[in-house]
């Protein structure tokens, strides 16, 4: 079973399972398809985290949330007197983190993927090209 916010994306994940892929292949294909059919959900410009349990009952997690830019500092939204610069933390390039989704998907694939990466990308490419 694959469940997501859009049927087309869930179908991409199911396709991976039918091809003999594992749950991680299905998750990656579903996430990539969501980036095409439901881009306002964040997707490639966002981040995420995953908690998993493998068949051998080992558990783990992967954190690929957005990260602060390398030059971020604790005072970056304050003026020289230590007062908040209004809206600087909410609007503009300083208000966003570095997206982690793509790195997280590739880390998931490197650790757990079983199908060729080209196969996992195919449903999202097909959706982007043909709807």
CSV table of N, CA and C in Angstrom, one decimal:
chain,number,residue,atom,x,y,z
A,1,UNK,N,0.8,-1.2,0.0
A,1,UNK,CA,0.0,0.0,0.0
A,1,UNK,C,0.9,1.2,0.0
A,2,UNK,N,0.5,2.2,-0.8
A,2,UNK,CA,1.2,3.5,-0.8
A,2,UNK,C,0.2,4.6,-0.7
A,3,UNK,N,0.3,5.5,0.2
A,3,UNK,CA,-0.6,6.6,0.4
A,3,UNK,C,0.1,7.9,0.4
A,4,UNK,N,-0.5,8.8,-0.4
A,4,UNK,CA,0.1,10.2,-0.4
A,4,UNK,C,-1.0,11.2,-0.6
A,5,UNK,N,-0.7,12.4,-0.8
A,5,UNK,CA,-1.7,13.5,-1.0
A,5,UNK,C,-2.3,13.5,-2.4
A,6,UNK,N,-1.7,12.8,-3.3
A,6,UNK,CA,-2.1,12.8,-4.7
A,6,UNK,C,-2.1,11.4,-5.3
A,7,UNK,N,-3.2,11.0,-5.9
A,7,UNK,CA,-3.3,9.6,-6.5
A,7,UNK,C,-2.1,9.3,-7.4
A,8,UNK,N,-1.8,10.3,-8.3
A,8,UNK,CA,-0.7,10.1,-9.3
A,8,UNK,C,0.6,9.7,-8.6
A,9,UNK,N,0.9,10.4,-7.5
A,9,UNK,CA,2.1,10.1,-6.7
A,9,UNK,C,2.1,8.7,-6.1
A,10,UNK,N,0.9,8.4,-5.5
A,10,UNK,CA,0.8,7.0,-4.9
A,10,UNK,C,1.0,6.0,-5.9
A,11,UNK,N,0.4,6.2,-7.1
A,11,UNK,CA,0.6,5.3,-8.2
A,11,UNK,C,2.1,5.1,-8.6
A,12,UNK,N,2.8,6.1,-8.5
A,12,UNK,CA,4.3,6.0,-8.8
A,12,UNK,C,4.9,5.1,-7.8
A,13,UNK,N,4.6,5.2,-6.5
A,13,UNK,CA,5.1,4.3,-5.5
A,13,UNK,C,4.7,2.9,-5.7
A,14,UNK,N,3.4,2.7,-6.0
A,14,UNK,CA,2.9,1.3,-6.3
A,14,UNK,C,3.7,0.7,-7.5
A,15,UNK,N,3.9,1.5,-8.5
A,15,UNK,CA,4.7,1.0,-9.7
A,15,UNK,C,6.0,0.4,-9.2
A,16,UNK,N,6.7,1.1,-8.3
A,16,UNK,CA,8.0,0.6,-7.8
A,16,UNK,C,7.9,-0.7,-7.1
A,17,UNK,N,6.8,-0.9,-6.3
A,17,UNK,CA,6.6,-2.1,-5.6
A,17,UNK,C,6.3,-3.3,-6.6
A,18,UNK,N,5.5,-3.0,-7.6
A,18,UNK,CA,5.2,-4.0,-8.7
A,18,UNK,C,6.4,-4.4,-9.5
A,19,UNK,N,7.4,-3.5,-9.6
A,19,UNK,CA,8.7,-3.8,-10.3
A,19,UNK,C,9.7,-4.6,-9.4
A,20,UNK,N,9.3,-4.8,-8.1
A,20,UNK,CA,10.1,-5.6,-7.2
A,20,UNK,C,10.9,-4.7,-6.3
A,21,UNK,N,10.6,-3.4,-6.3
A,21,UNK,CA,11.3,-2.5,-5.4
A,21,UNK,C,10.9,-2.6,-4.0
A,22,UNK,N,11.6,-1.9,-3.1
A,22,UNK,CA,11.2,-2.0,-1.7
A,22,UNK,C,10.5,-0.7,-1.3
A,23,UNK,N,10.1,-0.6,0.0
A,23,UNK,CA,9.4,0.6,0.5
A,23,UNK,C,10.1,1.9,0.3
A,24,UNK,N,11.5,1.8,0.4
A,24,UNK,CA,12.3,3.0,0.2
A,24,UNK,C,12.2,3.5,-1.3
A,25,UNK,N,12.3,2.6,-2.2
A,25,UNK,CA,12.2,2.9,-3.6
A,25,UNK,C,10.8,3.6,-3.9
A,26,UNK,N,9.8,3.0,-3.3
A,26,UNK,CA,8.4,3.5,-3.4
A,26,UNK,C,8.3,4.9,-2.8
A,27,UNK,N,8.9,5.1,-1.7
A,27,UNK,CA,8.9,6.4,-1.0
A,27,UNK,C,9.5,7.5,-1.9
A,28,UNK,N,10.7,7.1,-2.4
A,28,UNK,CA,11.4,8.1,-3.3
A,28,UNK,C,10.6,8.4,-4.5
A,29,UNK,N,10.1,7.4,-5.2
A,29,UNK,CA,9.3,7.7,-6.4
A,29,UNK,C,8.0,8.5,-6.1
A,30,UNK,N,7.4,8.2,-4.9
A,30,UNK,CA,6.2,9.0,-4.5
A,30,UNK,C,6.6,10.4,-4.3
A,31,UNK,N,7.6,10.6,-3.6
A,31,UNK,CA,8.1,12.0,-3.2
A,31,UNK,C,8.4,12.8,-4.5
A,32,UNK,N,9.1,12.2,-5.4
A,32,UNK,CA,9.5,12.9,-6.7
A,32,UNK,C,8.2,13.2,-7.5
A,33,UNK,N,7.3,12.3,-7.5
A,33,UNK,CA,6.0,12.5,-8.2
A,33,UNK,C,5.2,13.6,-7.5
A,34,UNK,N,5.2,13.7,-6.2
A,34,UNK,CA,4.6,14.8,-5.5
A,34,UNK,C,5.2,16.1,-5.9
A,35,UNK,N,6.5,16.2,-6.1
A,35,UNK,CA,7.1,17.4,-6.5
A,35,UNK,C,6.6,17.9,-7.8
A,36,UNK,N,6.1,17.0,-8.6
A,36,UNK,CA,5.5,17.4,-9.9
A,36,UNK,C,4.0,17.8,-9.8
A,37,UNK,N,3.3,16.9,-9.1
A,37,UNK,CA,1.8,17.1,-9.1
A,37,UNK,C,1.3,17.9,-7.9
A,38,UNK,N,2.1,18.1,-6.9
A,38,UNK,CA,1.7,18.9,-5.7
A,38,UNK,C,2.8,19.7,-5.2
A,39,UNK,N,3.4,20.6,-6.1
A,39,UNK,CA,4.6,21.4,-5.7
A,39,UNK,C,4.4,22.3,-4.5
A,40,UNK,N,3.2,22.7,-4.3
A,40,UNK,CA,3.0,23.7,-3.2
A,40,UNK,C,3.1,23.0,-1.8
A,41,UNK,N,3.3,21.7,-1.7
A,41,UNK,CA,3.5,21.0,-0.5
A,41,UNK,C,5.0,21.1,0.0
A,42,UNK,N,5.8,21.8,-0.7
A,42,UNK,CA,7.2,22.0,-0.2
A,42,UNK,C,8.1,21.2,-1.1
A,43,UNK,N,8.0,19.9,-0.9
A,43,UNK,CA,8.8,18.9,-1.7
A,43,UNK,C,10.3,19.3,-1.9
A,44,UNK,N,10.7,19.5,-3.1
A,44,UNK,CA,12.1,19.7,-3.4
A,44,UNK,C,12.7,20.9,-2.7
A,45,UNK,N,11.9,21.9,-2.4
A,45,UNK,CA,12.3,23.1,-1.8
A,45,UNK,C,12.2,23.1,-0.3
A,46,UNK,N,11.9,21.9,0.3
A,46,UNK,CA,11.7,21.8,1.7
A,46,UNK,C,12.7,20.8,2.3
A,47,UNK,N,12.1,20.0,3.2
A,47,UNK,CA,12.9,19.0,3.9
A,47,UNK,C,12.0,18.0,4.5
A,48,UNK,N,12.6,17.1,5.3
A,48,UNK,CA,11.8,16.1,5.9
A,48,UNK,C,12.6,15.2,6.9
A,49,UNK,N,11.9,14.2,7.4
A,49,UNK,CA,12.6,13.3,8.3
A,49,UNK,C,11.8,11.9,8.1
A,50,UNK,N,12.5,10.9,8.5
A,50,UNK,CA,12.0,9.5,8.3
A,50,UNK,C,12.4,8.7,9.5
A,51,UNK,N,11.4,7.9,10.0
A,51,UNK,CA,11.7,6.9,11.0
A,51,UNK,C,11.3,5.6,10.3
A,52,UNK,N,12.2,4.6,10.5
A,52,UNK,CA,11.9,3.3,9.8
A,52,UNK,C,12.3,2.2,10.7
A,53,UNK,N,11.7,1.0,10.3
A,53,UNK,CA,12.0,-0.2,10.9
A,53,UNK,C,12.2,-1.2,9.8
A,54,UNK,N,13.3,-1.9,9.8
A,54,UNK,CA,13.7,-2.8,8.7
A,54,UNK,C,13.1,-4.2,9.1
A,55,UNK,N,13.1,-5.1,8.1
A,55,UNK,CA,12.6,-6.5,8.3
A,55,UNK,C,13.3,-7.2,9.5
A,56,UNK,N,14.5,-6.8,9.8
A,56,UNK,CA,15.2,-7.5,10.9
A,56,UNK,C,14.9,-6.8,12.2
A,57,UNK,N,13.9,-5.9,12.2
A,57,UNK,CA,13.5,-5.1,13.4
A,57,UNK,C,14.5,-4.1,13.9
A,58,UNK,N,15.5,-3.8,13.1
A,58,UNK,CA,16.4,-2.7,13.5
A,58,UNK,C,15.6,-1.4,13.1
A,59,UNK,N,15.8,-0.4,13.9
A,59,UNK,CA,15.2,0.9,13.7
A,59,UNK,C,16.2,2.0,13.4
A,60,UNK,N,15.8,3.0,12.8
A,60,UNK,CA,16.6,4.2,12.5
A,60,UNK,C,15.9,5.4,12.1
A,61,UNK,N,16.6,6.4,11.8
A,61,UNK,CA,15.9,7.6,11.4
A,61,UNK,C,16.9,8.4,10.4
A,62,UNK,N,16.3,9.2,9.6
A,62,UNK,CA,17.1,10.1,8.7
A,62,UNK,C,16.5,11.5,8.8
A,63,UNK,N,17.3,12.4,9.1
A,63,UNK,CA,16.8,13.8,9.3
A,63,UNK,C,17.4,14.6,8.1
A,64,UNK,N,16.4,15.1,7.2
A,64,UNK,CA,16.9,15.9,6.1
A,64,UNK,C,16.0,17.2,6.0
A,65,UNK,N,15.8,17.7,7.2
A,65,UNK,CA,15.1,19.0,7.3
A,65,UNK,C,16.0,20.1,6.7
A,66,UNK,N,15.4,21.2,6.5
A,66,UNK,CA,16.2,22.4,6.0
A,66,UNK,C,17.2,22.8,7.1
A,67,UNK,N,18.3,23.3,6.6
A,67,UNK,CA,19.4,23.7,7.5
A,67,UNK,C,19.6,25.2,7.3
A,68,UNK,N,20.1,25.8,8.4
A,68,UNK,CA,20.5,27.2,8.3
A,68,UNK,C,21.7,27.4,7.4
A,69,UNK,N,21.8,28.5,6.7
A,69,UNK,CA,23.0,28.7,5.8
A,69,UNK,C,24.3,28.7,6.7
A,70,UNK,N,25.4,28.4,6.1
A,70,UNK,CA,26.7,28.3,6.8
A,70,UNK,C,27.0,29.7,7.5
A,71,UNK,N,26.6,30.8,6.9
A,71,UNK,CA,27.0,32.1,7.5
A,71,UNK,C,25.9,32.6,8.5
A,72,UNK,N,25.0,31.7,8.8
A,72,UNK,CA,24.0,32.1,9.8
A,72,UNK,C,24.6,32.4,11.2
A,73,UNK,N,24.1,33.3,11.9
A,73,UNK,CA,24.6,33.6,13.3
A,73,UNK,C,23.4,33.9,14.2
A,74,UNK,N,23.7,33.8,15.5
A,74,UNK,CA,22.6,34.1,16.4
A,74,UNK,C,22.1,35.6,16.4
A,75,UNK,N,22.9,36.4,15.8
A,75,UNK,CA,22.6,37.9,15.8
A,75,UNK,C,22.2,38.3,14.4
A,76,UNK,N,22.0,37.4,13.5
A,76,UNK,CA,21.8,37.8,12.1
A,76,UNK,C,20.5,38.6,11.8
A,77,UNK,N,19.5,38.6,12.8
A,77,UNK,CA,18.3,39.3,12.6
A,77,UNK,C,18.2,40.5,13.6
A,78,UNK,N,19.3,40.9,14.2
A,78,UNK,CA,19.3,42.0,15.1
A,78,UNK,C,20.1,43.1,14.6
A,79,UNK,N,19.7,44.3,15.0
A,79,UNK,CA,20.5,45.5,14.7
A,79,UNK,C,21.7,45.6,15.6
A,80,UNK,N,22.5,46.7,15.5
A,80,UNK,CA,23.7,46.8,16.3
A,80,UNK,C,23.4,47.0,17.8
A,81,UNK,N,22.2,47.4,18.1
A,81,UNK,CA,21.7,47.5,19.5
A,81,UNK,C,21.1,46.3,20.1
A,82,UNK,N,21.0,45.2,19.3
A,82,UNK,CA,20.4,44.0,19.7
A,82,UNK,C,18.9,43.9,19.6
A,83,UNK,N,18.4,44.8,18.8
A,83,UNK,CA,16.9,44.8,18.6
A,83,UNK,C,16.6,44.1,17.3
A,84,UNK,N,15.4,43.4,17.3
A,84,UNK,CA,15.0,42.7,16.1
A,84,UNK,C,14.8,43.6,15.0
A,85,UNK,N,15.3,43.2,13.8
A,85,UNK,CA,15.1,44.0,12.6
A,85,UNK,C,13.7,43.4,12.0
A,86,UNK,N,12.7,44.2,12.0
A,86,UNK,CA,11.4,43.7,11.7
A,86,UNK,C,11.3,43.0,10.4
A,87,UNK,N,10.7,41.8,10.4
A,87,UNK,CA,10.4,41.0,9.3
A,87,UNK,C,11.6,40.4,8.6
A,88,UNK,N,12.8,40.7,9.0
A,88,UNK,CA,14.0,40.1,8.4
A,88,UNK,C,14.0,38.6,8.5
A,89,UNK,N,13.5,38.0,9.5
A,89,UNK,CA,13.5,36.6,9.7
A,89,UNK,C,12.3,35.9,9.0
A,90,UNK,N,11.4,36.8,8.4
A,90,UNK,CA,10.2,36.2,7.7
A,90,UNK,C,10.1,36.5,6.2
A,91,UNK,N,10.9,37.4,5.8
A,91,UNK,CA,10.8,37.8,4.3
A,91,UNK,C,12.2,37.9,3.8
A,92,UNK,N,12.4,37.4,2.6
A,92,UNK,CA,13.7,37.6,1.9
A,92,UNK,C,14.6,36.4,2.0
A,93,UNK,N,15.8,36.5,1.4
A,93,UNK,CA,16.7,35.3,1.3
A,93,UNK,C,17.2,34.9,2.7
A,94,UNK,N,17.3,35.7,3.7
A,94,UNK,CA,17.8,35.3,5.0
A,94,UNK,C,16.7,34.5,5.8
A,95,UNK,N,15.5,34.5,5.3
A,95,UNK,CA,14.4,33.9,6.1
A,95,UNK,C,14.2,32.4,5.7
A,96,UNK,N,15.0,31.9,4.8
A,96,UNK,CA,14.8,30.5,4.4
A,96,UNK,C,16.0,29.7,4.7
A,97,UNK,N,15.7,28.4,4.9
A,97,UNK,CA,16.8,27.4,5.1
A,97,UNK,C,17.3,26.8,3.8
A,98,UNK,N,18.4,26.1,3.8
A,98,UNK,CA,18.9,25.4,2.7
A,98,UNK,C,18.0,24.1,2.6
A,99,UNK,N,17.3,23.9,1.5
A,99,UNK,CA,16.5,22.7,1.4
A,99,UNK,C,17.3,21.4,1.5
A,100,UNK,N,16.6,20.4,2.2
A,100,UNK,CA,17.3,19.1,2.4
A,100,UNK,C,16.6,17.9,1.7
A,101,UNK,N,15.5,18.1,1.0
A,101,UNK,CA,14.8,17.0,0.4
A,101,UNK,C,15.6,16.2,-0.6
A,102,UNK,N,16.2,16.9,-1.5
A,102,UNK,CA,17.0,16.1,-2.5
A,102,UNK,C,18.1,15.3,-1.9
A,103,UNK,N,18.9,16.0,-1.0
A,103,UNK,CA,19.9,15.2,-0.3
A,103,UNK,C,19.4,14.1,0.5
A,104,UNK,N,18.2,14.2,1.1
A,104,UNK,CA,17.6,13.2,1.9
A,104,UNK,C,17.2,12.0,1.0
A,105,UNK,N,16.6,12.3,-0.2
A,105,UNK,CA,16.2,11.3,-1.1
A,105,UNK,C,17.4,10.5,-1.6
A,106,UNK,N,18.5,11.2,-1.9
A,106,UNK,CA,19.7,10.5,-2.4
A,106,UNK,C,20.3,9.7,-1.2
A,107,UNK,N,20.3,10.2,0.0
A,107,UNK,CA,20.8,9.4,1.1
A,107,UNK,C,20.0,8.2,1.4
A,108,UNK,N,18.7,8.3,1.2
A,108,UNK,CA,17.8,7.1,1.4
A,108,UNK,C,18.1,6.1,0.3
A,109,UNK,N,18.3,6.6,-0.9
A,109,UNK,CA,18.6,5.7,-2.0
A,109,UNK,C,19.9,5.0,-1.8
A,110,UNK,N,21.0,5.7,-1.4
A,110,UNK,CA,22.3,5.1,-1.2
A,110,UNK,C,22.3,4.1,-0.1
A,111,UNK,N,21.5,4.3,0.9
A,111,UNK,CA,21.5,3.4,2.0
A,111,UNK,C,20.5,2.2,1.8
A,112,UNK,N,19.4,2.4,1.1
A,112,UNK,CA,18.3,1.4,1.1
A,112,UNK,C,17.8,1.1,-0.3
A,113,UNK,N,18.1,1.9,-1.3
A,113,UNK,CA,17.5,1.7,-2.6
A,113,UNK,C,17.9,0.4,-3.3
A,114,UNK,N,16.9,-0.2,-4.0
A,114,UNK,CA,17.2,-1.5,-4.7
A,114,UNK,C,17.0,-1.5,-6.2
A,115,UNK,N,16.1,-0.6,-6.7
A,115,UNK,CA,15.9,-0.5,-8.1
A,115,UNK,C,16.9,0.5,-8.7
A,116,UNK,N,17.2,0.5,-10.0
A,116,UNK,CA,18.0,1.5,-10.6
A,116,UNK,C,17.4,2.9,-10.4
A,117,UNK,N,18.2,3.9,-10.1
A,117,UNK,CA,17.7,5.2,-9.9
A,117,UNK,C,16.9,5.7,-11.1
A,118,UNK,N,17.3,5.4,-12.3
A,118,UNK,CA,16.6,5.8,-13.5
A,118,UNK,C,15.1,5.3,-13.5
A,119,UNK,N,14.9,4.1,-13.0
A,119,UNK,CA,13.6,3.5,-12.8
A,119,UNK,C,12.8,4.2,-11.8
A,120,UNK,N,13.4,4.6,-10.7
A,120,UNK,CA,12.6,5.4,-9.7
A,120,UNK,C,12.2,6.7,-10.2
A,121,UNK,N,13.0,7.4,-11.0
A,121,UNK,CA,12.7,8.7,-11.5
A,121,UNK,C,11.7,8.7,-12.6
A,122,UNK,N,11.5,7.6,-13.3
A,122,UNK,CA,10.6,7.5,-14.5
A,122,UNK,C,9.2,8.0,-14.3
A,123,UNK,N,8.5,7.6,-13.2
A,123,UNK,CA,7.1,8.1,-13.1
A,123,UNK,C,7.0,9.6,-13.0
A,124,UNK,N,8.0,10.2,-12.2
A,124,UNK,CA,7.9,11.7,-12.1
A,124,UNK,C,8.3,12.4,-13.4
A,125,UNK,N,9.2,11.8,-14.1
A,125,UNK,CA,9.5,12.4,-15.5
A,125,UNK,C,8.3,12.3,-16.4
A,126,UNK,N,7.7,11.1,-16.4
A,126,UNK,CA,6.5,10.9,-17.2
A,126,UNK,C,5.4,11.9,-16.8
A,127,UNK,N,5.1,12.1,-15.5
A,127,UNK,CA,4.1,13.1,-15.1
A,127,UNK,C,4.5,14.5,-15.5
A,128,UNK,N,5.8,14.8,-15.5
A,128,UNK,CA,6.2,16.2,-15.8
A,128,UNK,C,6.0,16.4,-17.3
A,129,UNK,N,6.3,15.4,-18.1
A,129,UNK,CA,6.2,15.5,-19.6
A,129,UNK,C,4.8,15.4,-20.1
A,130,UNK,N,4.0,14.5,-19.5
A,130,UNK,CA,2.7,14.2,-20.1
A,130,UNK,C,1.5,14.5,-19.2
A,131,UNK,N,1.8,14.8,-18.0
A,131,UNK,CA,0.7,15.1,-17.1
A,131,UNK,C,0.1,13.9,-16.5
